[in-house]
Structures are given as C-alpha cells and as structure tokens.
Amino acid sequence: MPQQPENLTAPKAADIAADLAPLVRGDVYDDIIHRAAFATDASIYQLLPACVIAPKTPNDIVVAVKYAAANKIPVVARGAGSGVAGESLGTGIVFDVMKYMNKILAVENDGSLVT
C-alpha cells in the first residue's frame, strides 16, 4: 500500500476509535484488516482510512460527523458499491453503512423520502 503523508496534529486511528467507541451503538474498527478492506474500490486508487465505523443508527453518523468536524477529519460513506471510481475512498473515517443500515423501512408515496 502506498505511503501517505501523516497529519501530525490529527488523532491517530487508535485514538479515534477509542473516542468514538463509547459514543456509537455500531462497530468501530481501527485494526489494519478492516482499514485495508476499505482502502480500495474498483478504481486504481488506494487510500488507507484512519477508522471504519459500521453505524447502527442515524445518531451514530451524527456523532461521528460532529467528532470528525471538530477534529478536522474527513469522512466518507460506503454503501452498495455504486460509487467505485475512487470517490468512496478516504483517509479519515469511513462509514460502512451496508452492514446495519441495509433495509428500506418506508417510502413516501411521491418518492420524496426514503427511510
């Protein structure tokens, strides 16, 4: 995997995971196996994320995004694989929304809202 410049002021993977694990109901990973699994897509690009979160609730995403904003950490959401030309990669927090948030619960009749 290519070397990436490290932001010396940004929290490290283990620190991010330790901060977020008690705040979210979903899974928080900082191990190299999960991070490497989300470092690639169908493109030629590879970006190793600092942390992977599998949110169980929308609040998990809200909490993690607020944390990321406060710490200047980029976020990326990964889902069903529709964006696989590099845009699903990132060096910050990656959301694995396909693990738990994988069902359509309701659709408005006019199609304006899907839960």
CSV table of C-alpha atoms in Angstrom, one decimal:
chain,number,residue,atom,x,y,z
A,1,MET,CA,0.0,0.0,0.0
A,2,PRO,CA,1.4,3.5,-0.8
A,3,GLN,CA,2.8,5.7,1.9
A,4,GLN,CA,0.6,8.6,2.8
A,5,PRO,CA,1.7,11.8,4.5
A,6,GLU,CA,0.6,11.8,8.1
A,7,ASN,CA,-1.1,14.9,9.6
A,8,LEU,CA,0.8,15.2,12.9
A,9,THR,CA,-2.0,17.2,14.6
A,10,ALA,CA,-4.7,14.7,13.6
A,11,PRO,CA,-5.8,12.0,16.0
A,12,LYS,CA,-4.3,8.5,15.3
A,13,ALA,CA,-6.5,5.6,14.4
A,14,ALA,CA,-6.5,4.1,17.8
A,15,ASP,CA,-7.3,7.4,19.4
A,16,ILE,CA,-10.2,8.0,17.0
A,17,ALA,CA,-11.6,4.5,17.7
A,18,ALA,CA,-11.2,4.9,21.5
A,19,ASP,CA,-13.0,8.3,21.4
A,20,LEU,CA,-15.9,7.1,19.2
A,21,ALA,CA,-16.5,3.5,20.5
A,22,PRO,CA,-18.3,4.6,23.7
A,23,LEU,CA,-20.4,7.2,21.7
A,24,VAL,CA,-21.9,5.0,19.0
A,25,ARG,CA,-24.0,1.8,19.1
A,26,GLY,CA,-22.4,0.4,15.9
A,27,ASP,CA,-19.0,-1.1,15.4
A,28,VAL,CA,-15.8,1.0,15.4
A,29,TYR,CA,-12.6,-0.5,13.9
A,30,ASP,CA,-9.1,0.7,13.9
A,31,ASP,CA,-7.3,-2.6,13.0
A,32,ILE,CA,-5.4,-2.8,9.8
A,33,ILE,CA,-7.6,-5.6,8.4
A,34,HIS,CA,-10.8,-3.5,8.4
A,35,ARG,CA,-8.9,-0.4,7.3
A,36,ALA,CA,-7.2,-2.2,4.4
A,37,ALA,CA,-10.5,-3.7,3.3
A,38,PHE,CA,-11.9,-0.2,2.9
A,39,ALA,CA,-8.7,1.3,1.3
A,40,THR,CA,-9.7,0.1,-2.2
A,41,ASP,CA,-12.6,0.0,-4.5
A,42,ALA,CA,-12.9,-0.9,-8.2
A,43,SER,CA,-10.6,2.0,-9.2
A,44,ILE,CA,-6.8,2.1,-9.2
A,45,TYR,CA,-6.7,4.3,-6.1
A,46,GLN,CA,-5.8,3.2,-2.6
A,47,LEU,CA,-6.4,5.4,0.5
A,48,LEU,CA,-6.0,3.8,3.9
A,49,PRO,CA,-8.7,5.2,6.3
A,50,ALA,CA,-7.9,6.1,9.9
A,51,CYS,CA,-11.0,4.4,11.2
A,52,VAL,CA,-14.0,2.4,9.9
A,53,ILE,CA,-17.4,2.7,11.6
A,54,ALA,CA,-20.4,0.5,10.9
A,55,PRO,CA,-23.2,2.7,12.2
A,56,LYS,CA,-26.4,1.1,13.6
A,57,THR,CA,-28.4,4.3,13.9
A,58,PRO,CA,-28.5,7.7,12.2
A,59,ASN,CA,-27.3,9.2,15.5
A,60,ASP,CA,-24.1,7.1,15.2
A,61,ILE,CA,-23.4,9.1,12.0
A,62,VAL,CA,-24.3,12.4,13.5
A,63,VAL,CA,-22.0,11.8,16.5
A,64,ALA,CA,-19.1,10.7,14.3
A,65,VAL,CA,-19.5,13.6,11.8
A,66,LYS,CA,-19.5,16.1,14.7
A,67,TYR,CA,-16.4,14.5,16.1
A,68,ALA,CA,-14.8,14.5,12.6
A,69,ALA,CA,-15.6,18.2,12.1
A,70,ALA,CA,-14.2,19.1,15.5
A,71,ASN,CA,-11.0,17.2,14.7
A,72,LYS,CA,-10.8,18.2,11.0
A,73,ILE,CA,-11.0,14.5,9.9
A,74,PRO,CA,-12.5,13.8,6.5
A,75,VAL,CA,-15.5,11.4,6.3
A,76,VAL,CA,-16.7,9.1,3.5
A,77,ALA,CA,-19.8,6.8,3.3
A,78,ARG,CA,-19.6,3.5,1.7
A,79,GLY,CA,-22.8,1.6,0.7
A,80,ALA,CA,-23.9,-0.6,-2.0
A,81,GLY,CA,-20.9,-0.2,-4.3
A,82,SER,CA,-22.5,2.3,-6.8
A,83,GLY,CA,-19.5,4.7,-6.4
A,84,VAL,CA,-16.4,2.7,-7.1
A,85,ALA,CA,-14.2,5.1,-9.1
A,86,GLY,CA,-12.2,6.4,-6.2
A,87,GLU,CA,-15.0,8.6,-4.7
A,88,SER,CA,-15.7,6.0,-1.9
A,89,LEU,CA,-12.2,6.2,-0.5
A,90,GLY,CA,-10.8,8.5,2.2
A,91,THR,CA,-8.0,8.9,4.7
A,92,GLY,CA,-10.3,9.7,7.6
A,93,ILE,CA,-13.4,8.0,8.9
A,94,VAL,CA,-15.2,5.6,6.6
A,95,PHE,CA,-18.8,4.7,7.3
A,96,ASP,CA,-19.7,1.1,6.4
A,97,VAL,CA,-23.4,1.8,6.0
A,98,MET,CA,-24.1,-1.5,4.3
A,99,LYS,CA,-23.5,-3.6,7.4
A,100,TYR,CA,-26.5,-2.5,9.5
A,101,MET,CA,-28.3,0.2,7.5
A,102,ASN,CA,-29.3,-2.1,4.7
A,103,LYS,CA,-33.1,-2.1,4.6
A,104,ILE,CA,-35.7,0.3,3.3
A,105,LEU,CA,-38.2,0.9,6.1
A,106,ALA,CA,-40.6,3.3,4.4
A,107,VAL,CA,-41.1,5.2,1.2
A,108,GLU,CA,-43.3,8.3,0.8
A,109,ASN,CA,-45.9,7.9,-1.9
A,110,ASP,CA,-44.4,10.6,-4.1
A,111,GLY,CA,-40.9,9.2,-3.6
A,112,SER,CA,-39.6,12.3,-1.9
A,113,LEU,CA,-38.4,10.5,1.2
A,114,VAL,CA,-37.0,7.0,1.8
A,115,THR,CA,-36.2,5.8,5.3
